[in-house]
Coordinates of C-alpha atoms and ligand atoms in Angstrom, one line a residue:
M1000 CA 13.4 -6.0 -9.1
S1001 CA 10.5 -4.5 -10.8
V1002 CA 8.6 -1.3 -10.0
M1003 CA 6.6 -1.2 -6.8
K1004 CA 3.3 0.4 -6.7
A1005 CA 1.5 0.6 -3.3
G1006 CA -2.0 -0.9 -3.4
L1007 CA -1.2 -2.3 -7.0
E1008 CA -2.5 1.2 -8.2
D1009 CA -2.9 1.2 -12.1
I1010 CA -1.1 -2.1 -12.3
V1011 CA -2.7 -4.5 -15.0
V1012 CA -2.6 -8.1 -13.8
S1013 CA -4.5 -9.8 -16.4
T1014 CA -6.8 -9.3 -19.5
S1015 CA -10.5 -9.7 -19.0
D1016 CA -13.7 -9.7 -21.2
I1017 CA -16.0 -9.1 -18.5
C1018 CA -16.1 -5.4 -17.2
F1019 CA -14.7 -2.2 -18.6
I1020 CA -14.4 1.1 -16.4
D1021 CA -13.3 4.5 -17.8
G1022 CA -12.5 6.4 -14.6
H1023 CA -12.3 9.7 -16.4
E1024 CA -15.4 9.7 -18.4
G1025 CA -17.3 7.8 -15.6
R1026 CA -18.4 4.9 -17.9
L1027 CA -19.2 1.3 -16.8
L1028 CA -19.7 -1.6 -19.2
Y1029 CA -20.4 -5.3 -18.6
R1030 CA -19.5 -7.3 -21.6
G1031 CA -19.5 -4.1 -23.6
Y1032 CA -22.9 -2.9 -22.7
D1033 CA -23.3 0.4 -20.8
V1034 CA -24.6 -0.1 -17.3
N1035 CA -27.0 2.8 -18.0
D1036 CA -28.7 0.8 -20.8
L1037 CA -28.8 -2.2 -18.5
V1038 CA -30.6 -0.3 -15.7
A1039 CA -33.1 0.9 -18.2
R1040 CA -33.8 -2.1 -20.1
S1041 CA -32.6 -5.3 -18.4
T1042 CA -33.1 -7.2 -15.3
F1043 CA -30.7 -8.7 -12.7
E1044 CA -31.3 -12.2 -13.9
E1045 CA -30.5 -11.1 -17.5
V1046 CA -27.2 -9.3 -16.4
C1047 CA -26.2 -12.6 -14.7
S1048 CA -26.7 -14.4 -18.0
L1049 CA -24.7 -11.9 -19.7
L1050 CA -21.9 -12.1 -17.2
W1051 CA -21.7 -15.8 -17.2
Y1052 CA -22.3 -16.7 -20.7
G1053 CA -20.6 -13.6 -22.4
R1054 CA -23.7 -12.5 -24.4
L1055 CA -27.3 -11.2 -23.9
P1056 CA -29.7 -14.4 -24.1
T1057 CA -32.4 -15.1 -26.5
R1058 CA -35.9 -15.1 -25.1
K1059 CA -35.9 -18.8 -24.7
E1060 CA -32.5 -18.9 -23.1
L1061 CA -33.5 -16.2 -20.7
E1062 CA -36.6 -18.1 -19.8
A1063 CA -34.6 -21.3 -19.0
H1064 CA -32.0 -19.1 -17.0
V1065 CA -34.6 -17.2 -15.0
K1066 CA -36.4 -20.6 -14.2
A1067 CA -33.1 -22.2 -13.1
L1068 CA -32.2 -19.3 -10.8
A1069 CA -35.7 -19.2 -9.4
S1070 CA -36.2 -22.9 -8.9
T1071 CA -36.9 -24.2 -5.3
A1072 CA -34.1 -26.8 -5.9
N1073 CA -31.7 -24.2 -6.4
R1074 CA -33.1 -21.4 -3.9
K1075 CA -33.7 -23.5 -0.9
L1076 CA -31.1 -24.2 1.7
P1077 CA -30.3 -27.7 3.0
P1078 CA -32.1 -28.0 6.4
K1079 CA -28.9 -28.8 8.1
I1080 CA -27.8 -25.2 7.2
I1081 CA -31.0 -23.7 8.8
T1082 CA -30.2 -25.8 11.9
M1083 CA -26.5 -24.4 11.9
L1084 CA -27.9 -20.7 11.6
R1085 CA -30.1 -21.4 14.6
Q1086 CA -27.1 -22.4 16.6
L1087 CA -25.0 -19.3 15.9
P1088 CA -25.0 -16.4 18.5
K1089 CA -27.8 -14.0 17.7
K1090 CA -25.3 -11.1 17.8
A1091 CA -23.3 -12.7 14.8
T1092 CA -23.3 -10.0 12.0
P1093 CA -25.0 -10.7 8.7
M1094 CA -21.7 -10.6 6.9
E1095 CA -20.1 -13.1 9.3
V1096 CA -23.0 -15.4 8.9
L1097 CA -22.9 -15.1 5.1
R1098 CA -19.2 -15.9 5.0
T1099 CA -19.9 -19.0 7.2
G1100 CA -23.0 -20.0 5.4
V1101 CA -21.3 -19.9 2.0
S1102 CA -18.5 -21.9 3.3
A1103 CA -20.9 -24.4 4.8
L1104 CA -23.0 -24.6 1.6
S1105 CA -20.0 -26.2 -0.1
A1106 CA -20.1 -29.2 2.0
F1107 CA -23.6 -29.8 0.6
D1108 CA -22.9 -29.1 -3.0
P1109 CA -22.7 -32.0 -5.3
D1110 CA -20.3 -30.3 -7.5
A1111 CA -18.2 -28.9 -4.7
G1112 CA -14.5 -29.9 -5.8
N1113 CA -15.5 -30.1 -9.5
L1114 CA -13.5 -27.3 -11.5
S1115 CA -15.1 -28.2 -14.9
H1116 CA -16.7 -25.2 -16.5
E1117 CA -20.1 -26.9 -16.6
A1118 CA -19.9 -27.7 -12.8
E1119 CA -18.8 -24.1 -12.1
L1120 CA -21.8 -22.9 -14.0
R1121 CA -24.0 -25.2 -11.9
K1122 CA -22.5 -23.8 -8.7
T1123 CA -22.7 -20.5 -9.8
I1124 CA -26.6 -20.6 -10.3
R1125 CA -26.8 -22.4 -7.1
L1126 CA -25.1 -20.0 -5.0
T1127 CA -26.5 -16.9 -6.6
A1128 CA -29.9 -18.5 -5.8
Q1129 CA -29.0 -19.7 -2.4
M1130 CA -27.3 -16.4 -1.1
P1131 CA -30.5 -14.4 -0.8
T1132 CA -32.2 -17.2 1.1
L1133 CA -29.3 -17.5 3.4
V1134 CA -29.2 -13.6 4.1
A1135 CA -33.0 -13.5 4.7
A1136 CA -33.1 -16.6 6.7
W1137 CA -30.5 -15.1 9.2
E1138 CA -32.4 -11.9 9.5
R1139 CA -35.5 -13.9 10.4
I1140 CA -33.8 -16.3 12.7
R1141 CA -31.9 -13.6 14.7
R1142 CA -35.3 -11.7 15.3
G1143 CA -36.9 -14.8 16.4
K1144 CA -39.2 -14.9 13.4
P1145 CA -40.3 -17.9 11.2
V1146 CA -38.0 -18.4 8.2
V1147 CA -40.0 -17.6 5.0
A1148 CA -39.6 -20.2 2.1
P1149 CA -38.5 -19.1 -1.3
N1150 CA -41.0 -18.5 -3.9
P1151 CA -40.0 -19.8 -7.4
R1152 CA -42.7 -17.5 -9.1
L1153 CA -40.9 -14.3 -8.0
S1154 CA -37.9 -12.6 -9.4
L1155 CA -34.8 -12.8 -7.2
A1156 CA -35.4 -9.2 -6.1
A1157 CA -39.1 -9.7 -5.1
N1158 CA -38.4 -13.1 -3.6
F1159 CA -35.6 -11.7 -1.3
L1160 CA -37.6 -8.6 0.0
T1161 CA -40.5 -11.1 0.6
M1162 CA -38.2 -13.6 2.5
L1163 CA -36.7 -10.8 4.4
T1164 CA -39.5 -8.9 5.5
G1165 CA -42.4 -11.5 5.5
K1166 CA -44.3 -8.9 3.5
K1167 CA -45.2 -8.4 -0.1
P1168 CA -42.9 -5.5 -1.2
T1169 CA -44.2 -2.5 -3.3
P1170 CA -43.6 -2.6 -7.1
L1171 CA -41.3 0.4 -6.7
A1172 CA -39.3 -1.6 -4.0
V1173 CA -38.9 -4.4 -6.4
K1174 CA -37.8 -2.4 -9.3
T1175 CA -35.5 -0.4 -7.3
F1176 CA -33.9 -3.3 -5.6
D1177 CA -33.6 -5.0 -9.1
V1178 CA -31.6 -2.0 -10.3
A1179 CA -29.4 -1.9 -7.2
L1180 CA -28.6 -5.6 -8.0
I1181 CA -27.7 -4.8 -11.6
L1182 CA -25.5 -1.8 -10.5
H1183 CA -23.5 -3.9 -8.0
A1184 CA -23.2 -7.0 -10.2
D1185 CA -19.6 -6.4 -11.5
H1186 CA -16.7 -3.9 -11.2
E1187 CA -13.5 -5.1 -12.8
F1188 CA -10.6 -6.0 -10.6
N1189 CA -11.9 -4.4 -7.4
A1190 CA -10.6 -5.8 -4.0
S1191 CA -13.2 -8.6 -3.5
T1192 CA -13.0 -9.7 -7.2
F1193 CA -9.4 -9.6 -7.0
A1194 CA -9.4 -11.8 -3.9
A1195 CA -11.7 -14.2 -5.7
R1196 CA -9.2 -14.3 -8.6
V1197 CA -6.3 -14.8 -6.4
T1198 CA -7.9 -17.9 -4.9
A1199 CA -9.0 -19.1 -8.2
G1200 CA -5.5 -18.8 -9.4
T1201 CA -4.4 -21.6 -7.0
L1202 CA -7.1 -23.8 -8.7
A1203 CA -9.3 -23.7 -5.5
D1204 CA -13.0 -24.3 -5.9
L1205 CA -15.7 -21.7 -6.5
H1206 CA -17.0 -21.7 -3.1
S1207 CA -13.6 -20.9 -1.7
C1208 CA -13.1 -18.2 -4.2
I1209 CA -16.5 -16.6 -3.1
V1210 CA -15.6 -17.0 0.7
S1211 CA -12.3 -15.0 0.0
A1212 CA -14.3 -12.2 -1.9
I1213 CA -16.9 -11.9 0.8
G1214 CA -14.1 -11.5 3.4
A1215 CA -12.7 -8.7 1.2
L1216 CA -15.8 -7.2 0.6
K1217 CA -16.6 -6.9 4.4
G1218 CA -14.0 -4.1 5.1
P1219 CA -15.3 -0.5 5.4
L1220 CA -12.9 0.8 2.6
H1221 CA -14.7 -1.7 0.2
G1222 CA -18.3 -3.0 0.4
G1223 CA -18.6 -2.2 4.1
A1224 CA -18.8 1.5 3.3
N1225 CA -22.5 1.5 2.5
E1226 CA -23.2 0.4 6.2
Q1227 CA -20.8 3.2 7.5
V1228 CA -22.6 5.9 5.4
M1229 CA -26.0 5.1 7.0
L1230 CA -24.5 4.9 10.5
M1231 CA -23.2 8.3 9.8
V1232 CA -26.6 9.5 8.6
E1233 CA -28.2 8.1 11.7
K1234 CA -25.7 10.0 13.9
I1235 CA -26.4 13.2 12.0
G1236 CA -30.2 12.5 12.6
K1237 CA -31.6 15.6 11.0
P1238 CA -31.1 17.5 7.7
E1239 CA -30.5 20.8 9.3
R1240 CA -27.6 19.3 11.3
A1241 CA -25.7 17.8 8.4
D1242 CA -23.8 21.0 7.3
A1243 CA -22.1 21.7 10.6
W1244 CA -21.7 18.0 11.4
V1245 CA -19.9 17.2 8.2
K1246 CA -17.7 20.4 8.3
N1247 CA -16.7 19.6 11.9
F1248 CA -16.0 16.0 10.8
L1249 CA -13.8 17.0 7.8
A1250 CA -11.8 19.4 10.0
Q1251 CA -10.3 16.5 11.9
P1252 CA -6.9 15.6 10.6
G1253 CA -6.9 12.5 8.3
A1254 CA -10.6 12.4 8.3
R1255 CA -11.9 9.9 5.8
I1256 CA -15.7 10.0 5.0
M1257 CA -17.4 6.9 3.7
G1258 CA -19.2 6.8 0.5
F1259 CA -16.5 9.1 -1.2
G1260 CA -13.5 8.6 -3.3
H1261 CA -12.5 5.7 -5.6
R1262 CA -9.3 4.0 -6.8
V1263 CA -10.4 4.3 -10.5
Y1264 CA -13.1 7.0 -10.9
R1265 CA -11.8 10.6 -11.1
V1266 CA -15.4 11.8 -11.7
E1267 CA -18.7 10.8 -10.0
D1268 CA -19.3 7.0 -10.0
P1269 CA -21.8 6.3 -12.9
R1270 CA -23.8 4.1 -10.4
A1271 CA -24.3 6.9 -7.9
K1272 CA -26.9 8.9 -9.9
H1273 CA -29.2 5.9 -10.3
L1274 CA -28.9 5.1 -6.6
R1275 CA -29.5 8.8 -5.7
R1276 CA -32.7 8.8 -7.8
M1277 CA -34.0 5.5 -6.4
A1278 CA -33.4 6.7 -2.8
L1279 CA -35.3 9.8 -3.4
E1280 CA -38.2 8.1 -5.2
L1281 CA -38.6 5.5 -2.4
G1282 CA -38.3 8.4 0.2
Q1283 CA -41.0 10.2 -1.6
E1284 CA -43.1 7.2 -1.6
A1285 CA -42.7 6.5 2.1
G1286 CA -43.0 10.3 2.9
D1287 CA -39.7 10.7 4.4
T1288 CA -36.5 12.0 2.4
S1289 CA -34.5 13.1 5.2
S1290 CA -31.8 10.6 4.7
V1291 CA -31.5 11.7 1.0
Q1292 CA -31.4 15.4 2.2
I1293 CA -28.6 14.6 4.8
I1294 CA -26.6 12.6 2.2
E1295 CA -27.0 15.6 -0.3
T1296 CA -25.8 18.2 2.2
I1297 CA -22.7 16.0 2.9
N1298 CA -22.1 15.5 -0.8
R1299 CA -22.1 19.3 -1.3
V1300 CA -19.7 20.1 1.5
V1301 CA -17.3 17.1 0.6
G1302 CA -17.4 18.3 -3.0
E1303 CA -16.6 21.9 -2.0
Q1304 CA -13.9 20.9 0.5
K1305 CA -12.3 17.9 -0.8
K1306 CA -12.9 17.7 -4.5
I1307 CA -13.8 14.0 -4.2
F1308 CA -16.9 12.3 -5.6
P1309 CA -19.5 9.9 -4.4
N1310 CA -19.1 6.3 -5.1
V1311 CA -21.5 3.5 -5.4
D1312 CA -21.9 3.1 -1.5
L1313 CA -23.2 6.8 -0.9
F1314 CA -26.8 6.5 -1.9
S1315 CA -27.5 2.8 -1.8
G1316 CA -28.2 2.5 1.9
A1317 CA -30.8 5.4 2.0
G1318 CA -33.0 3.4 -0.5
Y1319 CA -32.5 0.0 1.5
K1320 CA -33.3 1.7 4.7
T1321 CA -36.6 3.1 3.4
M1322 CA -37.4 -0.5 2.3
G1323 CA -37.0 -1.7 5.9
I1324 CA -33.7 -3.3 5.5
P1325 CA -31.5 -3.1 8.5
I1326 CA -28.2 -1.4 8.0
D1327 CA -26.1 -4.2 8.8
Q1328 CA -27.7 -6.2 5.9
F1329 CA -26.5 -3.6 3.3
T1330 CA -23.2 -5.4 2.6
P1331 CA -24.5 -8.8 2.5
I1332 CA -27.0 -7.5 -0.2
F1333 CA -23.9 -6.1 -2.1
A1334 CA -22.5 -9.7 -2.0
M1335 CA -25.7 -11.2 -3.1
S1336 CA -25.4 -9.2 -6.4
R1337 CA -21.5 -9.2 -6.7
V1338 CA -21.5 -13.0 -6.4
S1339 CA -22.5 -12.9 -10.2
G1340 CA -19.4 -11.0 -11.1
W1341 CA -17.2 -12.8 -8.7
A1342 CA -18.3 -16.1 -10.4
A1343 CA -17.7 -14.8 -13.9
H1344 CA -14.3 -13.8 -12.9
V1345 CA -13.5 -17.3 -11.3
M1346 CA -14.7 -19.0 -14.5
E1347 CA -12.6 -16.7 -16.6
Q1348 CA -9.5 -17.2 -14.3
H1349 CA -9.9 -21.0 -14.5
G1350 CA -10.4 -20.8 -18.3
N1351 CA -7.0 -19.3 -18.7
N1352 CA -5.1 -19.8 -15.3
R1353 CA -1.9 -18.6 -14.0
L1354 CA -1.1 -18.5 -10.4
I1355 CA -1.2 -15.0 -9.1
R1356 CA 2.0 -14.3 -7.0
P1357 CA 3.4 -10.9 -6.8
R1358 CA 6.6 -9.9 -5.0
A1359 CA 7.3 -7.6 -1.9
E1360 CA 10.1 -5.1 -1.9
Y1361 CA 11.8 -6.5 1.3
T1362 CA 12.6 -3.6 3.8
G1363 CA 13.5 -5.8 7.1
P1364 CA 17.1 -6.7 8.3
T1365 CA 19.1 -9.1 6.4
R1366 CA 22.0 -10.3 8.6
E1367 CA 20.5 -11.0 12.1
Q1368 CA 22.4 -13.5 14.2
Y1369 CA 20.3 -16.1 15.8
K1370 CA 20.6 -16.0 19.7
P1371 CA 19.6 -18.9 21.9
I1372 CA 16.4 -18.1 23.9
D1373 CA 18.2 -17.5 27.2
Q1374 CA 20.6 -15.0 25.6
R1375 CA 17.8 -12.6 24.2
Ligands
ACO2658 N1 -12.5 11.0 2.6 C1 -11.5 11.8 2.7 N2 -10.5 11.7 2.0 C2 -10.3 10.9 0.8 C3 -11.3 9.9 0.8 C4 -12.4 10.0 1.7 N3 -13.5 9.2 1.4 N4 -11.0 9.1 -0.3 C5 -9.8 9.5 -0.7 N5 -9.5 10.6 0.0 C6 -8.1 11.4 -0.2 C7 -7.1 10.8 0.7 O1 -7.0 11.4 1.9 C8 -5.8 11.1 -0.1 O2 -5.5 12.6 0.0 P1 -3.9 13.0 0.2 O3 -3.4 12.5 -1.2 O4 -3.9 14.3 0.5 O5 -3.4 12.0 1.4 C9 -6.5 11.0 -1.6 O6 -7.8 11.3 -1.5 C10 -6.2 9.7 -2.1 O7 -6.7 8.7 -1.2 P2 -6.3 7.2 -1.2 O8 -6.7 6.6 0.1 O9 -4.8 7.2 -1.5 O10 -7.1 6.5 -2.3 P3 -7.1 5.0 -2.6 O11 -7.3 4.9 -4.1 O12 -6.0 4.1 -1.9 O13 -8.4 4.7 -1.9 C11 -10.8 4.4 -1.3 C12 -9.7 4.5 -2.5 C13 -10.4 3.3 -0.5 C14 -12.1 3.9 -2.0 C15 -10.9 5.7 -0.6 O14 -11.3 6.7 -1.4 C16 -11.8 5.6 0.7 O15 -11.2 5.3 1.8 N6 -12.9 5.9 0.5 C17 -14.0 5.8 1.7 C18 -14.4 4.5 1.8 C19 -15.3 4.0 0.8 O16 -16.3 4.8 0.5 N7 -15.1 2.9 0.1 C20 -16.0 2.4 -1.0 C21 -15.3 2.5 -2.4 S1 -16.4 1.8 -3.5 C22 -16.3 0.3 -3.1 O17 -15.3 -0.4 -3.0 C23 -17.6 -0.7 -3.5

């Protein structure tokens, strides 16, 4: 039997051309482009094109791609999906609703069971366009507010914030949100992407793969951590309480603090610095930087005591909160961006497929004697 590595740590399962992480240098590349350059010069829509088509688009290609992603035909939800959302209990969490909604959307998709590359691209564009509408629609429905229709003239970031809040977002909020989408778009074989690839490996359809990925993203050790960070910040309440709170928290045996640590990075996650800056800028615009101050104190104490570094989830929520986004929507927003990477990986997996099927090192009994039920 081969070597066992708990959690598949450092195990290479496949080649991939999509994303490269250097966990020691703190570098993250999408298709060879440094994420810092993409943050400075690109847009989420262009990054989607890069991930799905394997290269940066020409101006003409980008225009067509942006138009497709923004079209009402692709962004709008089938009316029966809205009816279904209205029938869900209002206490359903946005991640539950997103998981259910994406699964239901497959029943309305004309290409649902079609695994050809062209059909997978069409579904990828539709799902990336529909997911923000789904997330925003649930927010409106659960609060008893009218659903806001998508606007094909707006970027994905601007359209989402408008549909979610019913208000025109500030230019800083749109820019910041777009950068957050770029930063969350892909991250090699993280847990949710791997879940998508495992599902793709059975030759299941794109929607099934994305539903698997949403389930994996939901957990607090992965995408659910951004929500947990903000709940911690709310519990702390005031910057002056943060130092004592975090020291007390870390003194508990086995304490695990959300937003820190990573399987691959041994330095600070390269995405964290952008999210920190953005959270601060938004806080300054709104005249309240207390969340960022609390997080900075947590970061200092964790760094001193644990020698672990911030990951992508530490600062993202502070910015979202300032934009008026409810905490339980943070992970669905992560999914709205990561669907771009998940879909790229599903297409790559289907392009050169082999079933993913590892082994377990069996540690149970081997010679049990079966006893009839009345003798047990
Ligand atoms: N708080 C406290 N200690 C930690 C943390 C943390 N957040 N992360 C790691 N450690 C410690 C562990 O206690 C362990 O110490 P030990 O060797 O003395 O027992 C050591 O660092 C290694 O930790 P593992 O859990 O073995 O590392 P693993 O690679 O399995 O886990 C993970 C990575 C899940 C991200 C972990 O760091 C964690 O739980 N972080 C908090 C949750 C979080 O922020 N997740 C988001 C990650 S980014 C993303 O998925 C989008």
